Coordinates of C-alpha atoms and ligand atoms in Angstrom, one line a residue:
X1 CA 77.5 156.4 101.0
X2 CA 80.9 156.9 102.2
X3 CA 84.0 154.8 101.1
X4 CA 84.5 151.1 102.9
X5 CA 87.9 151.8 104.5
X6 CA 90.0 149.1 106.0
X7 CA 89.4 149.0 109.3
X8 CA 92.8 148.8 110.8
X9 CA 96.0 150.7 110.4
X10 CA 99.6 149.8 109.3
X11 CA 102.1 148.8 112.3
X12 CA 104.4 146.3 110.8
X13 CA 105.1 147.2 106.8
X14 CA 106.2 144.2 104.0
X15 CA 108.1 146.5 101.3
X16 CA 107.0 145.1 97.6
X17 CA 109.7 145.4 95.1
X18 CA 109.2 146.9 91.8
X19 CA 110.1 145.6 89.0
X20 CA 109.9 146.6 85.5
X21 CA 107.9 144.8 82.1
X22 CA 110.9 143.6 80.9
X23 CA 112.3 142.0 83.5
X24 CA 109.5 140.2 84.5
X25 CA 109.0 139.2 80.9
X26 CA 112.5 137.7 81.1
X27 CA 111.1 136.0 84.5
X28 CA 108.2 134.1 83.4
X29 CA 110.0 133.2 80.1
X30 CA 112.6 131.4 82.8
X31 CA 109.7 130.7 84.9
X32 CA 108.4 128.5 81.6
X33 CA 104.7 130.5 81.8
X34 CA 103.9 128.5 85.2
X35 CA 103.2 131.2 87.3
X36 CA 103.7 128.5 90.6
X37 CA 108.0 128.9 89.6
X38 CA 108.1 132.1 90.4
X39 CA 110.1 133.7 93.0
X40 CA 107.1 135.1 95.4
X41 CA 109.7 138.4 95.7
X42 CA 109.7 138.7 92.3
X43 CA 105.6 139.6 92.8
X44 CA 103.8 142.8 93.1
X45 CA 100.3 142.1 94.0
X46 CA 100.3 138.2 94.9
X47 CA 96.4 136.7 94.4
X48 CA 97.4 133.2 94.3
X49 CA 95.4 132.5 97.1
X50 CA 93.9 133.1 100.3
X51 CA 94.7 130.4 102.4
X52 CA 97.7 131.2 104.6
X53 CA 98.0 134.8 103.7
X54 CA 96.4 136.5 106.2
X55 CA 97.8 139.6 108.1
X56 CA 97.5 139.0 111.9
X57 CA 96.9 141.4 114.2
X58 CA 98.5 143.2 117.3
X59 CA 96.9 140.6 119.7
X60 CA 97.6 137.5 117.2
X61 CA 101.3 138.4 117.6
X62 CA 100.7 139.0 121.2
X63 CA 99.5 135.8 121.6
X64 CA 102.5 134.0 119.6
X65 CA 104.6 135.6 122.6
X66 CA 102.2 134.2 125.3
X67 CA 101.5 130.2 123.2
X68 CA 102.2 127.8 126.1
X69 CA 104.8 125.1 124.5
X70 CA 104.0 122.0 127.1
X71 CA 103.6 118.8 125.5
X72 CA 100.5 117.9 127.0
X73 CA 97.1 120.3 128.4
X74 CA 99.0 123.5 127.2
X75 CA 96.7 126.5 128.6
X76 CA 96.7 127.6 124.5
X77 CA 95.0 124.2 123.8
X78 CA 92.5 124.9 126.0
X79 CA 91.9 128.7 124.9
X80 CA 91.7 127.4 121.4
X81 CA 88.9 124.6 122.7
X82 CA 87.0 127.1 124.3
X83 CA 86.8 129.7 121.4
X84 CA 85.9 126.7 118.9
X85 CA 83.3 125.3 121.2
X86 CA 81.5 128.5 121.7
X87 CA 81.1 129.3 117.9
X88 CA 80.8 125.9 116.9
X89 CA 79.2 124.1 119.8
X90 CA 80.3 120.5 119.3
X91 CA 81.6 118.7 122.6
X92 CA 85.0 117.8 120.9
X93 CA 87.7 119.4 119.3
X94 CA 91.3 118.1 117.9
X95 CA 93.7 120.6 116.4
X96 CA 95.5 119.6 112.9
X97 CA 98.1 121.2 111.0
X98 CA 95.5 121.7 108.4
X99 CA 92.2 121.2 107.0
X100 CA 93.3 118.4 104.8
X101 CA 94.7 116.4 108.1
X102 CA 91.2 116.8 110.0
X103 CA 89.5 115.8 106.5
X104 CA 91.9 112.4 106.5
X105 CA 91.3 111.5 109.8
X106 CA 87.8 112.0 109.8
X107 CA 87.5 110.0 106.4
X108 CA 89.5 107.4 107.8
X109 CA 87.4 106.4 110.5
X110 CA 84.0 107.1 108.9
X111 CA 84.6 105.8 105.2
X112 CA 84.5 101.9 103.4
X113 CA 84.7 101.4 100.2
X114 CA 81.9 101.6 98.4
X115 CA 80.4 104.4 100.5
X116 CA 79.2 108.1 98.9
X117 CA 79.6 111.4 100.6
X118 CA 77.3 113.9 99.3
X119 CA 78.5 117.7 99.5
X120 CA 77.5 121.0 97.6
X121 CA 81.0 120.8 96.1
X122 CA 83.8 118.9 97.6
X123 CA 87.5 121.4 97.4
X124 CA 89.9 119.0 95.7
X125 CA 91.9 117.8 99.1
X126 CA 88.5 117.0 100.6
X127 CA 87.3 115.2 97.3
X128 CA 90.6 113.7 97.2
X129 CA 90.5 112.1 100.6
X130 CA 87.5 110.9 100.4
X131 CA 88.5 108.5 97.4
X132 CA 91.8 108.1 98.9
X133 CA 89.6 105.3 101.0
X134 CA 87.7 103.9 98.2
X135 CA 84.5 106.1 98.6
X136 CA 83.2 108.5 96.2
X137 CA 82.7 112.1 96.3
X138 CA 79.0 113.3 95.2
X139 CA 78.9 117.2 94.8
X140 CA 74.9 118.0 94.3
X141 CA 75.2 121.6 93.8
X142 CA 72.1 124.1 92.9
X143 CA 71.4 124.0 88.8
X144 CA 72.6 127.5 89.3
X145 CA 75.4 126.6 90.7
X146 CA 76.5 125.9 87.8
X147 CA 75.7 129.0 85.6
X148 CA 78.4 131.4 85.1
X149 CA 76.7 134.4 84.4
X150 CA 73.7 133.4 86.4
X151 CA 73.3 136.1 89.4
X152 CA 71.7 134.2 92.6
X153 CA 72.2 135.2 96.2
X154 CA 72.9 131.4 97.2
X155 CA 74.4 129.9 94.6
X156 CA 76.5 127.5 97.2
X157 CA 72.8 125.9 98.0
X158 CA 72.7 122.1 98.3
X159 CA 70.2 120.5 95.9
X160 CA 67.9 118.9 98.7
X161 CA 65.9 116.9 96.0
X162 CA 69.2 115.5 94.6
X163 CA 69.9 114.5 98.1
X164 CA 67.4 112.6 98.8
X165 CA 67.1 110.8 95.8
X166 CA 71.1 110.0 96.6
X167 CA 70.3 108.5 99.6
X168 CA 66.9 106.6 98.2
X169 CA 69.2 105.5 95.4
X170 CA 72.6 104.3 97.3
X171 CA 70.8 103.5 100.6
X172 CA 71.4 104.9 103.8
X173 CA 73.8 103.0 105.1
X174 CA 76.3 103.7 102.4
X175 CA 76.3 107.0 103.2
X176 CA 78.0 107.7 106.3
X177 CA 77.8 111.7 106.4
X178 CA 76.5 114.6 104.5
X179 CA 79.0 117.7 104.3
X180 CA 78.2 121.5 103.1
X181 CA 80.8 123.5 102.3
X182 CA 80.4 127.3 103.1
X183 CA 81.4 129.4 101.9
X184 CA 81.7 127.0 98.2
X185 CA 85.6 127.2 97.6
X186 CA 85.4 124.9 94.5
X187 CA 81.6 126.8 92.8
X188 CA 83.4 130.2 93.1
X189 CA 83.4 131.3 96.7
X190 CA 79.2 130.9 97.1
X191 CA 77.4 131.1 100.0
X192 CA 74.7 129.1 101.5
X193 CA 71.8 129.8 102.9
X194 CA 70.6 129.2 106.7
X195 CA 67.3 127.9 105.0
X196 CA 69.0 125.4 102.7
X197 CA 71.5 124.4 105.5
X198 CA 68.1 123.9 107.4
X199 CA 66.3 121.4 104.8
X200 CA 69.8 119.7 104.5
X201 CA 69.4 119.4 107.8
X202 CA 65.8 118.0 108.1
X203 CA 67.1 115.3 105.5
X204 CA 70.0 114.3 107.4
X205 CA 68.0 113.7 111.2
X206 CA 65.1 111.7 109.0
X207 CA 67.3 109.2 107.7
X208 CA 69.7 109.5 111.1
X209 CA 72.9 110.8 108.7
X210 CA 75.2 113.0 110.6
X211 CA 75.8 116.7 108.7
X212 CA 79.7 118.0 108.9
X213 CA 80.3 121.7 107.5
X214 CA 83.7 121.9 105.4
X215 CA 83.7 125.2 107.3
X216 CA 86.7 127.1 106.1
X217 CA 84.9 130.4 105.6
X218 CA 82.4 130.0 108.2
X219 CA 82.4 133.9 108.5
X220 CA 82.1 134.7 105.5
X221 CA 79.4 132.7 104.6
X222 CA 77.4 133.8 107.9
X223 CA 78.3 137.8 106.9
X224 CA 76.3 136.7 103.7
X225 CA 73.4 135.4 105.5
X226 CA 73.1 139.0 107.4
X227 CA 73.5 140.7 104.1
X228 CA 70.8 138.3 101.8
X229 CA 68.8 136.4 103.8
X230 CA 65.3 137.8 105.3
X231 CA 65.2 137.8 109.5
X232 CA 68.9 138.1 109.8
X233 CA 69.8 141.7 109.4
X234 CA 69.6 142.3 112.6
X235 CA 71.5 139.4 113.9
X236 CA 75.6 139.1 114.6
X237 CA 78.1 137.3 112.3
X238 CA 78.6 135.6 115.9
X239 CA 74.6 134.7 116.3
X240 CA 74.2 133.5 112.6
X241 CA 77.4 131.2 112.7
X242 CA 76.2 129.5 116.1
X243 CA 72.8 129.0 114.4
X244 CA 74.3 127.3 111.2
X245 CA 76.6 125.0 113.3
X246 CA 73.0 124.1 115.2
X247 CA 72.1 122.4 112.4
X248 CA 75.1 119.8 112.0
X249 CA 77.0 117.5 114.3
X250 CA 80.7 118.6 113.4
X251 CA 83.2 120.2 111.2
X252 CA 86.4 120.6 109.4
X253 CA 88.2 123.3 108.9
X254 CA 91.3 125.0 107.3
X255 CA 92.3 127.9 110.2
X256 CA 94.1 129.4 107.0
X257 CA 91.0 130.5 106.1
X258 CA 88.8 132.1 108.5
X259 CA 90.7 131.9 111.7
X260 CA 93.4 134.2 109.9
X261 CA 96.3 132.6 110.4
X262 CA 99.3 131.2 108.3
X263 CA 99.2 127.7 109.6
X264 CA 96.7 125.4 111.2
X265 CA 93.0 123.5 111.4
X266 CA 90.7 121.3 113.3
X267 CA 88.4 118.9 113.5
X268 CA 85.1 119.2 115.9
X269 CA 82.2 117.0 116.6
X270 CA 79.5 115.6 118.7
X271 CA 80.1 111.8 117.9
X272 CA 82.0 110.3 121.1
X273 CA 83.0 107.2 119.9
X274 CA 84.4 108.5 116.3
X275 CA 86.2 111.3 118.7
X276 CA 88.1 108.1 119.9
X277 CA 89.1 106.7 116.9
X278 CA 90.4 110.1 115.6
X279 CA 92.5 110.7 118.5
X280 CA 93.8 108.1 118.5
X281 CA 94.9 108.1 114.5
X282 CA 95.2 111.9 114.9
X283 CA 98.4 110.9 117.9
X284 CA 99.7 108.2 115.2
X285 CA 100.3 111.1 112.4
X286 CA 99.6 114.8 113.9
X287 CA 100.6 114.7 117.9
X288 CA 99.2 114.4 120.8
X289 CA 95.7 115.7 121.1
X290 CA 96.2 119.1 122.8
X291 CA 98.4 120.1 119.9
X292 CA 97.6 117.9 116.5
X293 CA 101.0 119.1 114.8
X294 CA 101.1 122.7 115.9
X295 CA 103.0 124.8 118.5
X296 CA 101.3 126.3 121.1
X297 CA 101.6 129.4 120.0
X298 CA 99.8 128.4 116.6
X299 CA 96.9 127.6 119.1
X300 CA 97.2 130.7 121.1
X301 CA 96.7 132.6 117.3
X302 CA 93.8 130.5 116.0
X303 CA 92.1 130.9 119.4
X304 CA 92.3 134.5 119.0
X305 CA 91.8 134.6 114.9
X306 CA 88.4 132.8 116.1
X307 CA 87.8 136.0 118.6
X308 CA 88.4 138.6 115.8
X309 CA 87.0 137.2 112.2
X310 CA 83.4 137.4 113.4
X311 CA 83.8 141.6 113.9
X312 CA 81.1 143.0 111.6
X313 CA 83.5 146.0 110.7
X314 CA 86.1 143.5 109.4
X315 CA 83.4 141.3 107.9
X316 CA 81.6 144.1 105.7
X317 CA 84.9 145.7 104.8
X318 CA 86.6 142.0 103.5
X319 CA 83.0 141.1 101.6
X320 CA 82.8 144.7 100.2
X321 CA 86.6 144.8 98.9
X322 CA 85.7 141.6 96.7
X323 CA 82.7 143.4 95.9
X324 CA 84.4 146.2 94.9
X325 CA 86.7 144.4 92.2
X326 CA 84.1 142.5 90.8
X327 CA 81.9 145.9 90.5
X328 CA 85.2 147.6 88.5
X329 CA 85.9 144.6 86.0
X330 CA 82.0 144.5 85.6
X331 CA 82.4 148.3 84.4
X332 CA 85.3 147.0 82.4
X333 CA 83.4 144.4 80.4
X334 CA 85.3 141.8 81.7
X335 CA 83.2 138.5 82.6
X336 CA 83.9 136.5 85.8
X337 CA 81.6 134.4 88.2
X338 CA 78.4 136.4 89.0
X339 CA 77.8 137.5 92.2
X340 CA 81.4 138.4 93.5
X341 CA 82.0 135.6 95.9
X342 CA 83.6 136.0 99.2
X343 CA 87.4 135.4 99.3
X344 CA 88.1 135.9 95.2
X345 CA 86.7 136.5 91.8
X346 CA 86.9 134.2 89.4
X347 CA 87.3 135.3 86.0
X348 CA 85.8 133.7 83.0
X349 CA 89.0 133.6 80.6
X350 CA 87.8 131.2 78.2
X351 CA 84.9 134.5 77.3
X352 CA 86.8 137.0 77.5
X353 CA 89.9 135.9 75.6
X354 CA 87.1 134.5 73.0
X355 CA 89.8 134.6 70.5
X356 CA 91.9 131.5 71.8
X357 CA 90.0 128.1 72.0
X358 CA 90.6 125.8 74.7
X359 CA 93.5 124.0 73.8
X360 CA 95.1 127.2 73.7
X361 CA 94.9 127.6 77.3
X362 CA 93.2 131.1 77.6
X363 CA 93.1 130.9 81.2
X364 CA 96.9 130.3 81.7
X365 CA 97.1 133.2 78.7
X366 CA 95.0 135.5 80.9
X367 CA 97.8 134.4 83.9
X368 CA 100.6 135.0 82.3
X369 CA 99.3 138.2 80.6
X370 CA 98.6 139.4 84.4
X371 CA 101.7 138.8 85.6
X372 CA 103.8 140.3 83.1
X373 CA 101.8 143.6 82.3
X374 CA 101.3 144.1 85.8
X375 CA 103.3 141.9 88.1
X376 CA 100.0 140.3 89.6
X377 CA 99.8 136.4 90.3
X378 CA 96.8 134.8 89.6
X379 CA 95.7 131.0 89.6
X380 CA 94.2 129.3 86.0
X381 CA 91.1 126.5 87.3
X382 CA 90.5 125.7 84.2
X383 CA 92.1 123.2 81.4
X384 CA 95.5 123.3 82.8
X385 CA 94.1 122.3 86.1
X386 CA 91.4 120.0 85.4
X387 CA 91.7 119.1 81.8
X388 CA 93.9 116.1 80.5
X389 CA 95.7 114.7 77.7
X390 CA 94.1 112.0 75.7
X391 CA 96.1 108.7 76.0
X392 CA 95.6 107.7 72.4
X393 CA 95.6 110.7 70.4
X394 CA 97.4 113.3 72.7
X395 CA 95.1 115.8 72.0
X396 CA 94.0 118.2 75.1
X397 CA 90.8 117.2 76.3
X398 CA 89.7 120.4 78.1
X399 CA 88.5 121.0 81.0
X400 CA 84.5 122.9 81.2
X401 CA 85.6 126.2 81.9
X402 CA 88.5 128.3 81.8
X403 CA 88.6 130.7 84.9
X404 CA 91.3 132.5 86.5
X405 CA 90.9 133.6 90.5
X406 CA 91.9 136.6 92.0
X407 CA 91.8 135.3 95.7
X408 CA 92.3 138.3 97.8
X409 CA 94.5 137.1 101.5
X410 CA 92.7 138.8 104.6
X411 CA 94.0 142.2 105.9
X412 CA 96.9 142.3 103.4
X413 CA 96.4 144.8 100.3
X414 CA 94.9 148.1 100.5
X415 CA 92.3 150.0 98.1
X416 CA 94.6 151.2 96.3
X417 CA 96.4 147.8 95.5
X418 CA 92.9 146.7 94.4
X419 CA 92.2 149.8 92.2
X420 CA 96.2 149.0 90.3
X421 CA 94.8 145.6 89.8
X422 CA 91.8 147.2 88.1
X423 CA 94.2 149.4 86.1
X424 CA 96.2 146.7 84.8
X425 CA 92.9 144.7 83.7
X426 CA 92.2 148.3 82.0
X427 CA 94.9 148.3 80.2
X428 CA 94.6 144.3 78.9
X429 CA 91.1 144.9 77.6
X430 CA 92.8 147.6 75.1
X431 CA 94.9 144.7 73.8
X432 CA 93.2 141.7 74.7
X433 CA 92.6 140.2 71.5
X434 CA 96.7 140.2 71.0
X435 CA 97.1 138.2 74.1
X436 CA 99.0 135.1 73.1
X437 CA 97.6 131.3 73.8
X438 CA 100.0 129.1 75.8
X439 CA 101.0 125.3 74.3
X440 CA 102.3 122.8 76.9
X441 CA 105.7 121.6 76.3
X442 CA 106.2 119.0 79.6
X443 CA 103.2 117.9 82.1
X444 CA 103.6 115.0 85.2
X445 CA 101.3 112.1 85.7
X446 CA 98.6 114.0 87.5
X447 CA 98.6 117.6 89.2
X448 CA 99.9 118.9 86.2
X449 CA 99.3 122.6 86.9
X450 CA 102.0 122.8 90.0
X451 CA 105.1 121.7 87.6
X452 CA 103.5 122.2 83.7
X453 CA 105.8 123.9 81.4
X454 CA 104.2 126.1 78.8
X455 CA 105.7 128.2 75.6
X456 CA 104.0 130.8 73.7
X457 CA 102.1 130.2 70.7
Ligands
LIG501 C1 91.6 125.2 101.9 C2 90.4 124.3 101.9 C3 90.5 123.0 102.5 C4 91.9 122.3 102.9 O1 92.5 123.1 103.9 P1 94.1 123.1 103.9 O2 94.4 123.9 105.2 O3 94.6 123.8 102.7 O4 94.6 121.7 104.1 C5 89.4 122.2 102.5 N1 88.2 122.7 102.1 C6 88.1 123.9 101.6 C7 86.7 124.4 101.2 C8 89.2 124.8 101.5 O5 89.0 126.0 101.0

């Protein structure tokens, strides 16, 4: 088979600065090991995330230039309602800033106290705005989910047994909606299937429960379907993502993901009468509801974004570039989240620095080490993130896994980027058992992995 190549050329060029080992040494030593104080110039290969950090394209930035600014029915708006409708469907749509703003509004008007929302795995801004109004956050993902090393085509798959003995268990009327997240952000980038979303489905319309997709990489997750699931090979990214959205009666989502651009979201749904209510909160914090917090040019991009992300040669060249760096640290020995999900890799630090236990922080370790070998940023999900101190002893309780992602932005680094990553990996594993654990010397209240301080052990 022939190479993958990107399938776009270079018009506009970012130059990345190089800098020596030594210097950035001196950098993350002043940086206090949090990777999060860095300068981003003062990065090579920057895998901190993939939200936001999208390349656009010729006819993204074409559209900036057109975005009608008017305060009210600007012609972008209406682009941007037209492209969502005829992917997702739903009769109403109100733009946000981001996917967190949609997720508050529609958890404002949906959620009491008391009430549960089921999902495969909530991403931490959805979990927290769900308790944010009192409610609690249920993530009933597949046993396999769960399994590190476990290889399973779906491994984002709702637990539909677990559902329903949710809903038997808390009643009906406590549970306001059901949400699947695709692909699933927070159980490594996993997608789900069309025949899971389907019995999720059945569930929901028995016991009348709307379904709402957290449906950030909605493309992703439908590439996946063509790629795993039998009767779809022959179907469009386009065809599969209509038919998933068939199944539910709205959706959030983060346009920082999937629509490929730097700034924006939305909300979309069915339900008329909460359509009212978040208008009307959505005008009290976002804007008016033909632009929800964005310029019209922001619109114009996303409308467009929406047009280009369900290309199949995009789609099978952005799926097989994970692919491809999960496929070279495989060969390297080095253990991550099996399969490659679709936006990062996440690997499994607390293995493969087996020599540092937990309260060492080996996925911090594994950051740091990144960084300063090879001028690559990374993100530790594991103890620093999710683990805490104990109130009586001070003792670091940790957190059940120690993973560092490699989230790869959209259209941004080449091959070649990908293949230095893999050398600087190569060159860790030589000396990876002299990789040094981190020790915290400050941490705030809560988020403590934006602001930590660490020193070297
Ligand atoms: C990024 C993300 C969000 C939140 O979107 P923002 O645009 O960052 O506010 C919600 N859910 C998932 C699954 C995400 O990945």
């Amino acid at each position: 088979m022939r190479t993958i190549i990107e399938p776009f050329r270079i018009k506009a060029v970012e130059p990345l600065r190089m800098i020596d080992e030594a210097e950035r040494k001196e950098l993350l030593k002043a940086a206090h090991y949090n990777l999060f104080n860095l300068r981003a110039e003062h990065v090579l290969i920057d895998l901190l995330t993939d939200s936001g950090t999208a390349a656009m394209s010729q006819e993204q930035w074409a559209q900036i230039m057109r975005g009608d600014e008017s305060y009210a029915g600007a012609k972008s708006y209406y682009e941007m309602e037209d492209q969502v409708r005829s992917i997702f469907g739903y009769k109403h749509m109100l733009p946000t800033h981001q996917g967190r703003a949609a997720e508050r509004i529609l958890f404002s008007v949906v959620l009491r106290p008391g009430m549960v929302v089921p999902n495969n795995n909530h991403f931490d801004t959805t979990r927290a705005n769900v308790e944010y109004q009192g409610a609690e956050a249920v993530d009933l993902v597949i046993d396999e989910g769960k399994v590190p090393s476990l290889d399973h085509p779906f491994k984002g798959n709702l637990d539909v047994g677990k559902l329903e003995a949710l809903i038997r268990d808390k009643g009906r009327e406590k549970i306001p909606l059901v949400m699947i997240t695709v692909t699933n952000n927070s159980g490594g980038g996993q997608p789900v299937s069309m025949e899971n979303i389907k019995a999720v489905s059945a569930v929901c319309r028995k016991h009348h429960i709307p379904l709402f997709f957290d449906a950030c990489r909605f493309a992703e997750n439908a590439y996946f379907i063509k790629l795993r699931e039998k009767g779809y090979q022959d179907k469009t990214p386009l065809e599969i993502a209509r038919e998933m959205f068939s199944h539910a009666d709205g959706a959030t989502m983060s346009a920082k993901k999937d629509a490929l651009v730097n700034i924006g979201g939305f909300l979309t749904m069915n339900h008329d009468g909460w359509f009212q209510q978040c208008a009307n909160l959505l005008i009290l914090t976002e804007g008016f509801p033909t632009y929800g917090g964005l310029a019209g040019r922001d619109l114009a991009a996303i409308a467009q974004g929406l047009r280009e992300v369900l290309d199949e040669d995009y789609l099978c060249y952005r799926i097989a570039s994970v692919a491809y760096l999960g496929k070279h640290l495989e060969e390297l020995g080095v253990p991550f989240v099996k399969p490659a999900g679709g936006h990062a890799i996440f690997v499994d630090a607390r293995a493969w620095l087996d020599h540092l236990p937990p309260e060492q922080l080996p996925g911090q370790a594994l950051s740091a080490a990144l960084y300063e070998k090879g001028g690559i940023r990374s993100v530790e999900i594991g103890t620093v993130m999710f683990g805490h101190q104990d109130p009586k002893t001070g003792k670091e309780v940790p957190a059940t896994m120690d993973l560092v992602r490699l989230a790869i932005p959209r259209r941004v680094y080449t091959q070649s980027h990908i293949d230095y990553v893999i050398e600087v990996f190569a060159e860790l594993a030589k000396g990876r058992k002299k990789i040094r654990g981190l020790a915290f010397t400050y941490q705030p209240p809560f988020l403590r992995h934006f602001t930590a301080r660490f020193k070297r052990l």
